[in-house]
Tab-separated table of C-alpha atoms (C1' of nucleotides) in Angstrom:
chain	number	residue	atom	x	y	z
L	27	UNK	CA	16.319	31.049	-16.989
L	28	UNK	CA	14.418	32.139	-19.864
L	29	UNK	CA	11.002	30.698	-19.967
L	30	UNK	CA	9.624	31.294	-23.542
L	31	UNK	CA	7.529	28.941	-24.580
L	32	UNK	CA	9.645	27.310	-27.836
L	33	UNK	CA	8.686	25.303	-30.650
L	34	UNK	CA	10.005	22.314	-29.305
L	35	UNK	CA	13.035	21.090	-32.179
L	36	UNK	CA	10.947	18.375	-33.755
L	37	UNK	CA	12.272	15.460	-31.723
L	38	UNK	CA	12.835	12.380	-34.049
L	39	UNK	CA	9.060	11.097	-34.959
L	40	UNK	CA	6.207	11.312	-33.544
L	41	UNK	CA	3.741	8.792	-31.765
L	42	UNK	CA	2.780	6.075	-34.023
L	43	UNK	CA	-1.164	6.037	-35.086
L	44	UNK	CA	-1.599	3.228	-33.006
L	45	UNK	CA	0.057	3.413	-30.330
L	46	UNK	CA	-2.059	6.693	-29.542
L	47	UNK	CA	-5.700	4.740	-30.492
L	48	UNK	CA	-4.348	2.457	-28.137
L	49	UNK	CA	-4.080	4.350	-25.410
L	50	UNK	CA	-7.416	5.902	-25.691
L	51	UNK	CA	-9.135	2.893	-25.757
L	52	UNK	CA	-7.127	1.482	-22.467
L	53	UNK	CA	-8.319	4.818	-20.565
L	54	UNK	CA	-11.490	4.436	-21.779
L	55	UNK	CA	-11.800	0.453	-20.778
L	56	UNK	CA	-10.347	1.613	-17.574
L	57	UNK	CA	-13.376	4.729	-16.854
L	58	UNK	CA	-15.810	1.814	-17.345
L	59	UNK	CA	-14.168	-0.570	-15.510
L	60	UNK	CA	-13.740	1.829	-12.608
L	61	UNK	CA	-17.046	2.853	-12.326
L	62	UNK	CA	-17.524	-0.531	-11.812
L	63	UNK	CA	-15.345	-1.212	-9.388
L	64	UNK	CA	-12.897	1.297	-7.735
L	65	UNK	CA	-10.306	-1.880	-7.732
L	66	UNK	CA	-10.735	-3.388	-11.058
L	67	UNK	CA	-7.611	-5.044	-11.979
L	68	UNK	CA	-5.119	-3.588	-14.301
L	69	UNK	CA	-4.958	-7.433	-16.146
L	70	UNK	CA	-9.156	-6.910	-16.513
L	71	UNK	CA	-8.992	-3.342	-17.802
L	72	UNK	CA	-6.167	-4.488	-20.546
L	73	UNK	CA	-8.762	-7.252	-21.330
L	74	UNK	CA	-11.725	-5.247	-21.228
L	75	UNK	CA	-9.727	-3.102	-23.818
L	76	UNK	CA	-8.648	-5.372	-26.081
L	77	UNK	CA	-4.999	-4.926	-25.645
L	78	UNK	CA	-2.056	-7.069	-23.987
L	79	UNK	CA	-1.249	-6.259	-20.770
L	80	UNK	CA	2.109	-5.255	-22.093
L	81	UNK	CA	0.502	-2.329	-23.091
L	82	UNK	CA	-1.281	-0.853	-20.705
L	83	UNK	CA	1.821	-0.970	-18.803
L	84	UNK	CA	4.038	0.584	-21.398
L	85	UNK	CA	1.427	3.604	-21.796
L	86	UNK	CA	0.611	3.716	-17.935
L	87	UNK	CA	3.781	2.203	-15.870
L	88	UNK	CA	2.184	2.582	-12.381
L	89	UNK	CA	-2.211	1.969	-11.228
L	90	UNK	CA	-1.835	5.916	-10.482
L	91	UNK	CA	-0.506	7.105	-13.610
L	92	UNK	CA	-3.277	5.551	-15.023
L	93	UNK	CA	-5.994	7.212	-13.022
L	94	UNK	CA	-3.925	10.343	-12.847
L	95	UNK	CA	-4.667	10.476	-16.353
L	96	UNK	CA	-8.306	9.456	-15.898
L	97	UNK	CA	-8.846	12.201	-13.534
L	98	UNK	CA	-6.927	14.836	-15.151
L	99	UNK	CA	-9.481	17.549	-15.580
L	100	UNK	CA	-10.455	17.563	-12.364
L	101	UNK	CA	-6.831	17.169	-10.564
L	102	UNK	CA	-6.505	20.872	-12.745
L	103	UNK	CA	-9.870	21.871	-11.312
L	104	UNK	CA	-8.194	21.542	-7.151
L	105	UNK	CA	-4.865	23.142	-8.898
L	106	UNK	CA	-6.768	26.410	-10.526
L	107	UNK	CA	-8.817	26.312	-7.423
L	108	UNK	CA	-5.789	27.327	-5.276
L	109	UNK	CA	-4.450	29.738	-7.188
L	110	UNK	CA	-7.826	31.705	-7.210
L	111	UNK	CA	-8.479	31.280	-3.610
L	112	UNK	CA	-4.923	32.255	-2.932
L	113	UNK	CA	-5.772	35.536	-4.900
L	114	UNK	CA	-9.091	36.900	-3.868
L	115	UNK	CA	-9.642	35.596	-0.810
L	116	UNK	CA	-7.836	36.027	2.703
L	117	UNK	CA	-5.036	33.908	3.429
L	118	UNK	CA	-6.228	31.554	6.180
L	119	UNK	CA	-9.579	31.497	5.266
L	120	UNK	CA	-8.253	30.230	1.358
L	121	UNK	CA	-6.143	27.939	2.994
L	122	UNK	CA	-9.097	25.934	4.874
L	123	UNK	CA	-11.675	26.328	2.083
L	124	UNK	CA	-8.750	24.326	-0.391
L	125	UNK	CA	-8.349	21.817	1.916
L	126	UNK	CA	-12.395	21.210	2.399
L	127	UNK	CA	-12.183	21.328	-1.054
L	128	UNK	CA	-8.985	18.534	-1.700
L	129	UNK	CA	-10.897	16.285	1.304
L	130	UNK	CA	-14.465	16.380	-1.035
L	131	UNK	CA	-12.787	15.730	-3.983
L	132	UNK	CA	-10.545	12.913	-2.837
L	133	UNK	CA	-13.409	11.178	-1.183
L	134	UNK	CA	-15.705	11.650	-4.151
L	135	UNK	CA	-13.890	10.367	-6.867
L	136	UNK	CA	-10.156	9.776	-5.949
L	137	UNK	CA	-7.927	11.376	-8.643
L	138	UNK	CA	-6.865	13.730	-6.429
L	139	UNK	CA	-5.902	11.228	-4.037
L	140	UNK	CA	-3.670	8.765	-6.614
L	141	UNK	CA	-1.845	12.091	-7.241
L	142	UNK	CA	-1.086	12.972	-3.818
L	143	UNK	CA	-0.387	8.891	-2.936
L	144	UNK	CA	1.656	8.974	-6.319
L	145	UNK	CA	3.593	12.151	-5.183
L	146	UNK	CA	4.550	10.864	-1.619
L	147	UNK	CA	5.360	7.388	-3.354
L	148	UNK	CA	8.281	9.341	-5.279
L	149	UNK	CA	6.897	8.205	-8.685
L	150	UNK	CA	5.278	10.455	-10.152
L	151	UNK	CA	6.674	13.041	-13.547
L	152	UNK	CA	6.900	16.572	-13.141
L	153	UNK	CA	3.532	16.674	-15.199
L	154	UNK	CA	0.959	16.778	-12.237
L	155	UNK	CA	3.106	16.591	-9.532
L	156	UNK	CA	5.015	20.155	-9.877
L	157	UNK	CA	1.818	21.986	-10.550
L	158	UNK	CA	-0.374	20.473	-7.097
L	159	UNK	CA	3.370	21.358	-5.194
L	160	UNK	CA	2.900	24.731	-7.122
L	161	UNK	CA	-0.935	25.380	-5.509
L	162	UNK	CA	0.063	24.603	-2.743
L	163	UNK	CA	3.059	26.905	-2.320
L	164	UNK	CA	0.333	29.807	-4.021
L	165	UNK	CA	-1.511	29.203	-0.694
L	166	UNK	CA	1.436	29.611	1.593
L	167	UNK	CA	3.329	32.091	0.261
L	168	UNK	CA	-0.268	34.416	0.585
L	169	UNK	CA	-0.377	33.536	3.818
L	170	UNK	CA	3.350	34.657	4.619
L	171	UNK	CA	3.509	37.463	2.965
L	172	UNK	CA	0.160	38.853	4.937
L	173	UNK	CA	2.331	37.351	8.146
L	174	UNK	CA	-0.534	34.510	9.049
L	175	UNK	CA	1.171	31.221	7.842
L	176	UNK	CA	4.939	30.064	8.461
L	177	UNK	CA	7.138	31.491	5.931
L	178	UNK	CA	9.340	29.023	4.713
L	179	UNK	CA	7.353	25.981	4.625
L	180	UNK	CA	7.915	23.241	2.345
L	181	UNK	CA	4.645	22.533	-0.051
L	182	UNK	CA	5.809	19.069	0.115
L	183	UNK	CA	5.482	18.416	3.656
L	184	UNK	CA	2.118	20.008	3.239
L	185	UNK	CA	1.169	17.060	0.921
L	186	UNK	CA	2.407	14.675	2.909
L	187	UNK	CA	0.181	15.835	5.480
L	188	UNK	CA	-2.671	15.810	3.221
L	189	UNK	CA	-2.049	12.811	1.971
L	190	UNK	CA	-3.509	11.241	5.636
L	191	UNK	CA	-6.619	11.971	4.510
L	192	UNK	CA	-7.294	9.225	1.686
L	193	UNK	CA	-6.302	6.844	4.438
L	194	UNK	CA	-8.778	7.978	6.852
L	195	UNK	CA	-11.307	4.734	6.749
L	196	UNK	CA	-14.555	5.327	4.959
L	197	UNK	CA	-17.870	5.676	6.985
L	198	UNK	CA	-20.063	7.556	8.827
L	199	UNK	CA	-17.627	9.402	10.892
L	200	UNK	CA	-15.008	10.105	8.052
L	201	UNK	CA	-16.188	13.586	7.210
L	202	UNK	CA	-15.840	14.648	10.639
L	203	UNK	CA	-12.469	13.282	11.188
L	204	UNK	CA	-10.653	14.652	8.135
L	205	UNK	CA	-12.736	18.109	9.297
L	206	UNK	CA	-10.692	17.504	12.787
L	207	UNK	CA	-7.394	16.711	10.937
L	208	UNK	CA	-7.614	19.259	8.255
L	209	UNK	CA	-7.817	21.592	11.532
L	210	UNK	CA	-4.732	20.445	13.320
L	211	UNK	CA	-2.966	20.534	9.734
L	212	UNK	CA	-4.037	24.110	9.574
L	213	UNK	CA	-2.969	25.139	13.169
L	214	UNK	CA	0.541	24.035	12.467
L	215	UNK	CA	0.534	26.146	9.385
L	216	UNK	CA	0.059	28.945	11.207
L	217	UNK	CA	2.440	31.556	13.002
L	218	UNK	CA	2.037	31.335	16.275
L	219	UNK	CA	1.480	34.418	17.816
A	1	UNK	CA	-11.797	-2.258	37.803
A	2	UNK	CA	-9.576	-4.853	39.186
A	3	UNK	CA	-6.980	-5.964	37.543
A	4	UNK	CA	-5.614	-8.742	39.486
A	5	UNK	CA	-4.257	-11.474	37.766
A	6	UNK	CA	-6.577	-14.305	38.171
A	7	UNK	CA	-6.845	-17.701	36.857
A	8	UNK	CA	-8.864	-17.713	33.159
A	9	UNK	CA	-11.810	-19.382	33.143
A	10	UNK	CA	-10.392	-22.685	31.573
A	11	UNK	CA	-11.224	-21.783	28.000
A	12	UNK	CA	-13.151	-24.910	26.141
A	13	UNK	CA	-9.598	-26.349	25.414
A	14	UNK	CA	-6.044	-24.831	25.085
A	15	UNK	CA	-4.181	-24.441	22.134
A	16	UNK	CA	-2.745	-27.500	20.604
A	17	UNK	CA	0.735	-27.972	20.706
A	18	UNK	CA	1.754	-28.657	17.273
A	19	UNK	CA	0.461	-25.177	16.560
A	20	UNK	CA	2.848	-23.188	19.368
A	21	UNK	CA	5.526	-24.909	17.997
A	22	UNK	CA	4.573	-23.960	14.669
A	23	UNK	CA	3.902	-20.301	15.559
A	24	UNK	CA	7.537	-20.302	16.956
A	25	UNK	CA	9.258	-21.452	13.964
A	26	UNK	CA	7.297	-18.675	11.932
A	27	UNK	CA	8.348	-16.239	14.550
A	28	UNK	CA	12.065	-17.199	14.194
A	29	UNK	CA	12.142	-17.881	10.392
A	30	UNK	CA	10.251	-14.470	10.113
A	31	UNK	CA	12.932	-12.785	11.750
A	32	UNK	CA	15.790	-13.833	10.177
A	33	UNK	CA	13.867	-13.768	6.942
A	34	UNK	CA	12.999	-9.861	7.375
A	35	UNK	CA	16.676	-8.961	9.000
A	36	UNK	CA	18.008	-10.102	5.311
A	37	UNK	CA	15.706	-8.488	3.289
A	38	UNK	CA	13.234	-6.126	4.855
A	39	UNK	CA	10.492	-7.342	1.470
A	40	UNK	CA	10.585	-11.129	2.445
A	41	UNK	CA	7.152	-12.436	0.902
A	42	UNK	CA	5.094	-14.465	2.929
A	43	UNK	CA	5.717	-17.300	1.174
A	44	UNK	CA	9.172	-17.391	1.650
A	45	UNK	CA	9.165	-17.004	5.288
A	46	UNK	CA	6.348	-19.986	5.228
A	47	UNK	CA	8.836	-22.210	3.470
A	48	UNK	CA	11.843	-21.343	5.689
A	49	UNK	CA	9.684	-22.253	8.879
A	50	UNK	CA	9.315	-25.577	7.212
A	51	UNK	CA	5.045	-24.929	7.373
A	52	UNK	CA	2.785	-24.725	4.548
A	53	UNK	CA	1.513	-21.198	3.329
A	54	UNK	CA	-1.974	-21.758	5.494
A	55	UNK	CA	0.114	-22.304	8.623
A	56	UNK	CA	0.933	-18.885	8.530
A	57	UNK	CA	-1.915	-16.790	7.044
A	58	UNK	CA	-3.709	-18.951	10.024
A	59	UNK	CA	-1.254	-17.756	12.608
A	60	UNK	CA	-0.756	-14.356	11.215
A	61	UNK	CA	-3.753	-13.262	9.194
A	62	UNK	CA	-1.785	-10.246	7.615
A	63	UNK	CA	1.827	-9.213	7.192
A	64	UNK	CA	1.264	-6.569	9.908
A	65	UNK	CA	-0.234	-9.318	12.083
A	66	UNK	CA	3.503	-11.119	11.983
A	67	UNK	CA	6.061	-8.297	11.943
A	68	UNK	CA	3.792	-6.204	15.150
A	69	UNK	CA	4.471	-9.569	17.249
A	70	UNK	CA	7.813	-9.529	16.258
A	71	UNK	CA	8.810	-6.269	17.565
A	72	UNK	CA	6.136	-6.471	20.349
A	73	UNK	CA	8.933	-5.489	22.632
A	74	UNK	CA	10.121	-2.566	20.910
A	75	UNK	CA	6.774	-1.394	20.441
A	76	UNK	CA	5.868	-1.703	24.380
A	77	UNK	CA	9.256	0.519	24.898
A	78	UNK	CA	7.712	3.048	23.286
A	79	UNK	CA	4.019	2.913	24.831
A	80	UNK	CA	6.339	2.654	28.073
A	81	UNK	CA	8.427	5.814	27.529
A	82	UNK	CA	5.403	7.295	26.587
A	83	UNK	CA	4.246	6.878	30.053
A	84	UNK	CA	7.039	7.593	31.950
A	85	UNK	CA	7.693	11.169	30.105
A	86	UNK	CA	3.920	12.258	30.562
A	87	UNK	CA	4.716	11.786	34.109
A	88	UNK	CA	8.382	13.269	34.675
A	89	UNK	CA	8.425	15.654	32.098
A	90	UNK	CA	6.895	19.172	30.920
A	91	UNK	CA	4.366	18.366	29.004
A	92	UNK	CA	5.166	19.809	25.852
A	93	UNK	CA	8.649	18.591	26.058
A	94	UNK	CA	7.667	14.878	26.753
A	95	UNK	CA	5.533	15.506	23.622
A	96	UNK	CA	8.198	16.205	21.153
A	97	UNK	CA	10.444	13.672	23.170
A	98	UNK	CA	7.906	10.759	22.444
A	99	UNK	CA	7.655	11.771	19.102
A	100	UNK	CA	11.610	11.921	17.551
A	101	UNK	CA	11.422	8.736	19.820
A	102	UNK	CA	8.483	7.379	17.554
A	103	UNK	CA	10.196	8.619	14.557
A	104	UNK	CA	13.826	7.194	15.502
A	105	UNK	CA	12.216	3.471	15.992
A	106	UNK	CA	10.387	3.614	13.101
A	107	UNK	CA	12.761	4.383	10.592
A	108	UNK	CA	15.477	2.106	12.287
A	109	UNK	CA	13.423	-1.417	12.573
A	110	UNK	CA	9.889	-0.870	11.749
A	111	UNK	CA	7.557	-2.417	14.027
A	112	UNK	CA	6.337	0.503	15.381
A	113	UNK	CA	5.674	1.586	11.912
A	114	UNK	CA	3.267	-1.522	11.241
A	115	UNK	CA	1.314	-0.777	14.425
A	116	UNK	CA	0.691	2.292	13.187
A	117	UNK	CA	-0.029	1.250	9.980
A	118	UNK	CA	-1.929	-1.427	10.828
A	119	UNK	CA	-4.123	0.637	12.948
A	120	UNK	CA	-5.207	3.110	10.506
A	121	UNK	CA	-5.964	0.583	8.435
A	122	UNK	CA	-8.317	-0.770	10.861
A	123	UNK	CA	-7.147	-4.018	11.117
A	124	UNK	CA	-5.839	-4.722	14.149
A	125	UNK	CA	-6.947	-6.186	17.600
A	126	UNK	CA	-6.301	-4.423	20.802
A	127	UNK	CA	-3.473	-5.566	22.128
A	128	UNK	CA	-1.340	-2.961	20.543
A	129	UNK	CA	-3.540	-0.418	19.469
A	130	UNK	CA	-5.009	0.084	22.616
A	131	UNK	CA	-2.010	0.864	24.797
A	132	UNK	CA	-0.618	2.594	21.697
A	133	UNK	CA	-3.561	5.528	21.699
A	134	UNK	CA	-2.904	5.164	25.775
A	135	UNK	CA	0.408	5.910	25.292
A	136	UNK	CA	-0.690	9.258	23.368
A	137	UNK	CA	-3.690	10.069	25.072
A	138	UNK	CA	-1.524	10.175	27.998
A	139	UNK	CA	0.528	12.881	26.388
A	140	UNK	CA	-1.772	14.780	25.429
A	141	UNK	CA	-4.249	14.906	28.718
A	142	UNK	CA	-0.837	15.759	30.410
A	143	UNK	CA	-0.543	18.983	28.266
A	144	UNK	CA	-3.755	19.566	28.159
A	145	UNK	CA	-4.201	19.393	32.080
A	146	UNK	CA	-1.070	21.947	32.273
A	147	UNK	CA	-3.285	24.405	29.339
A	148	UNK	CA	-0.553	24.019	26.393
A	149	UNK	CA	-1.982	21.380	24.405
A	150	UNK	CA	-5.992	21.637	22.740
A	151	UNK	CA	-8.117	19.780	24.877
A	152	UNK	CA	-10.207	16.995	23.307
A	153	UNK	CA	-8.574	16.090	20.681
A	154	UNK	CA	-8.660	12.595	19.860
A	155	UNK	CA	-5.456	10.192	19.972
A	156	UNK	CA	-6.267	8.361	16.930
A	157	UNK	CA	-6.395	11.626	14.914
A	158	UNK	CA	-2.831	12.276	15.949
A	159	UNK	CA	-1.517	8.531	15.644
A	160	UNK	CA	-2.850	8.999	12.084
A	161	UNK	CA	-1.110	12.139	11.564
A	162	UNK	CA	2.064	10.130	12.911
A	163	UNK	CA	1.638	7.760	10.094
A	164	UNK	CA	3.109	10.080	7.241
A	165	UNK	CA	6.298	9.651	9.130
A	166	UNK	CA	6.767	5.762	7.668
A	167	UNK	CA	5.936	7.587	4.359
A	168	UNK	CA	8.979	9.879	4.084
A	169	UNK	CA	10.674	8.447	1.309
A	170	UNK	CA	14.356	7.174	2.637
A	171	UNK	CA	17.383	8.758	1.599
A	172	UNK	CA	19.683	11.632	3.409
A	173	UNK	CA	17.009	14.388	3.862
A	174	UNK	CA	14.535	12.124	5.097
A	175	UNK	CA	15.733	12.330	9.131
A	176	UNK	CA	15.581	16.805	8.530
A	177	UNK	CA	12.052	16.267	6.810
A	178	UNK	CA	10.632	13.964	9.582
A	179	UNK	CA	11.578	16.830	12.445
A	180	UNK	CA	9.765	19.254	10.169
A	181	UNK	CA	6.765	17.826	9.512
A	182	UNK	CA	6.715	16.443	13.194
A	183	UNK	CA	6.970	20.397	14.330
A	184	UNK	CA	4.418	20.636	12.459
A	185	UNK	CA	2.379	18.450	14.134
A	186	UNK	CA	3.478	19.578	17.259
A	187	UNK	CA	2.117	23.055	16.576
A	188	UNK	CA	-0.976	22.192	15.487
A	189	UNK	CA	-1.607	20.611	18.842
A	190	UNK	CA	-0.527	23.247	21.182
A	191	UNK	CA	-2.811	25.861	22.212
A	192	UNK	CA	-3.170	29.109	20.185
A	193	UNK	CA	-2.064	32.027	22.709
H	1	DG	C1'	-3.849	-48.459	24.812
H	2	DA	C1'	-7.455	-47.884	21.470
H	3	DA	C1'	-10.622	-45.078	19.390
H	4	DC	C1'	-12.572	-40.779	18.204
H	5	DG	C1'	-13.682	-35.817	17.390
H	6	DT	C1'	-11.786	-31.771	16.098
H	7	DA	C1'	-8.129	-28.391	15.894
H	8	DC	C1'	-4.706	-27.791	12.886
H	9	DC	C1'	-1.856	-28.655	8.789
H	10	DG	C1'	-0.301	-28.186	3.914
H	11	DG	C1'	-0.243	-26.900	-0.557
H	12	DA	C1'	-2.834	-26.632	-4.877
H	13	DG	C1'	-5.570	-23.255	-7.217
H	14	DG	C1'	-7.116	-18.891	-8.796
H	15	DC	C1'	-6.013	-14.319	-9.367
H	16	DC	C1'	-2.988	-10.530	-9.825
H	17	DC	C1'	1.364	-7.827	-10.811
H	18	DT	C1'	5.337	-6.893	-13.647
H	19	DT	C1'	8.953	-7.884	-16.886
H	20	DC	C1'	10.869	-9.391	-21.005
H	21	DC	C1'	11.412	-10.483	-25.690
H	22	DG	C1'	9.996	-12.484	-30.193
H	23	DT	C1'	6.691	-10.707	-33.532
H	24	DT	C1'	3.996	-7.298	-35.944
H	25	DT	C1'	3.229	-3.008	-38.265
H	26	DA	C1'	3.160	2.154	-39.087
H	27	DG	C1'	5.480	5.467	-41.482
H	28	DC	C1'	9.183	6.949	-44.219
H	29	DA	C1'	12.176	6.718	-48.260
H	30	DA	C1'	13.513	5.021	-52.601
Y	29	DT	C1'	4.959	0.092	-54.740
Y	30	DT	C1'	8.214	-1.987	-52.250
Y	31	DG	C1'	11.551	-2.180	-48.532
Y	32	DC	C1'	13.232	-1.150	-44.326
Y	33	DT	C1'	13.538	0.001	-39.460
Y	34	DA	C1'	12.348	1.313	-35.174
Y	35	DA	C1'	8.239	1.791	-32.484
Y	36	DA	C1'	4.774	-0.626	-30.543
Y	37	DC	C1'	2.376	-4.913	-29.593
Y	38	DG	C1'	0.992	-9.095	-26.964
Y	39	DG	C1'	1.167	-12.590	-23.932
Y	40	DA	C1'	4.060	-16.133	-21.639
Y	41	DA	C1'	6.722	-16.546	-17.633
Y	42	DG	C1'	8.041	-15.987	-12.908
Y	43	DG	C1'	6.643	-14.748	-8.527
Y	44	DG	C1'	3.500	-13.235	-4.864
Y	45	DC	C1'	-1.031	-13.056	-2.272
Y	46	DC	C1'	-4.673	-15.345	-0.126
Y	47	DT	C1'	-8.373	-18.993	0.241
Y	48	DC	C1'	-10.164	-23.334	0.629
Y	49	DC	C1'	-10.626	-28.012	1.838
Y	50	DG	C1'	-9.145	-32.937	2.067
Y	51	DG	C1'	-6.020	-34.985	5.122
Y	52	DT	C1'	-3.314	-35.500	9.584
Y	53	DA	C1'	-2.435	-36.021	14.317
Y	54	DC	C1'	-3.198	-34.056	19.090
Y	55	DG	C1'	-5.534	-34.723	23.272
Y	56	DT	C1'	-9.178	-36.724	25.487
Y	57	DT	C1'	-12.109	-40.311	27.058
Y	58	DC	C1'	-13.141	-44.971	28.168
DNA sequence: GAACGTACCGGAGGCCCTTCCGTTTAGCAA
DNA sequence: TTGCTAAACGGAAGGGCCTCCGGTACGTTC
């Protein structure tokens, strides 16, 4: 169980040179080509970056681990976000403003949403996935131990349940319904009194 | 109102034969296709039918489109039982009833599972997704008549929450997880005492 | 029963995904 | 420098999705 962070034992060799400039140009090809259009094809970003398709898929195996990557920063942004909600603020009330907060970002950009799709698809490494498990459990556990949420809950039928929201379909009325659903996800949460 | 079955209004011409018989052999080729492997591609199931690849996008417009007619009856079953437990049963009973129900079909075939997943994303016509928010709007007016379910909430917002089931990944825990997350679901409906 | 308009057919074509393997090259060692 | 080797590359190949349009034949009308 100990947890000391340990110079790792100098595994074989490193990443080649060019296998890491690479990869850097691939994510950036794919930023542009995103912008552009959210469903650019993988074959077109590997184009647009000057690299066989062979690669991109050897650096990214899946569409999500590549915008997982993309969207990194801010996928740690939602993540942090939890953990301080979960610490200064009430239990219930930290609980709803994260999930206002995971429904704006997934409709915004969608990194969060590739995570959570990539989770619930079983495919994703322990990288992102174990930390956005680990918020989530932050959130719940406050809310048990001040006896307002269900002890006992799994965080990863939590993100199932969130993961609805990236399918609600976009328009005027979208805000509103993931508002509606982010309520009845809450409600269940909660110890009934 | 009425509803009596009454002669349609002789349409500008009826369908041509050639293309029942053609929508049959999809149908049957399409079922034996899907009971080997449930991944069949379209394609294949076109060139088992012994009909070109246009035959059956113009038939079927999406995969949904062709497995939801194949298990029309199963799905009607459900929108049936649906029905028939708002009326016989306690409300919040014939609630969770309906939904293990919803969940047992699902993961054994799957057509209720493309309804569903057809209709959240968008694209299907009423024939099924009608009766299918019927079927839970019944449900819920019942409880919500007897004061133990929310009133007003809205049936699609549930059927989408019903979705995640078809996203459980398979394996042993999946049956344990389903009845979790479908408690939790179930609690987020009911009325907060 | 012949002729015609149109509903319907079929499959080629364009694009994409994903894998696989022969070829290239970075980085180390002599 | 020169070799050597494993890491990394690239793109061809195989298969699927979906669209589009020239051709076929059903059903109707005379």
């Amino acid at each position: 169980m100990t947890d000391l962070p340990q110079q790792p034992p100098t595994p074989p060799r490193a990443t080649r040179s060019d296998a890491r400039t690479n990869r850097a140009r691939v994510l950036a090809a794919a930023s542009e080509a995103l912008a552009e259009s959210a469903n650019a094809s993988l074959t077109s970003i590997a184009k647009r970056a000057g690299v066989g398709v062979g690669t991109l898929y050897r650096h990214f195996p899946t569409r999500e681990a590549l915008i997982v990557e993309l969207y990194h920063q801010e996928i740690q942004k939602v993540i942090d976000l939890a953990h301080d909600l979960a610490a200064t603020r009430p239990p219930l009330e930290a609980l709803r403003a994260w999930f206002q907060e995971v429904a704006r970002y997934g409709q915004l950009k969608y990194g969060v949403a590739e995570v959570i799709h990539a989770a619930t698809n079983g495919g994703l490494d322990d990288e992102h996935y174990g930390p956005f498990l680990g918020a989530i459990g932050a959130l719940l556990d406050a809310g048990a131990a001040e006896g307002t949420l269900k002890a006992g809950t799994d965080p990863e039928d939590v993100l199932l349940q969130l993961s609805v929201l990236w399918r609600i379909p976009p328009g005027p009325g979208a805000a509103d319904r993931a508002a509606r659903i982010l309520d009845l996800v809450t409600d269940g949460l909660r110890v009934r009194t």
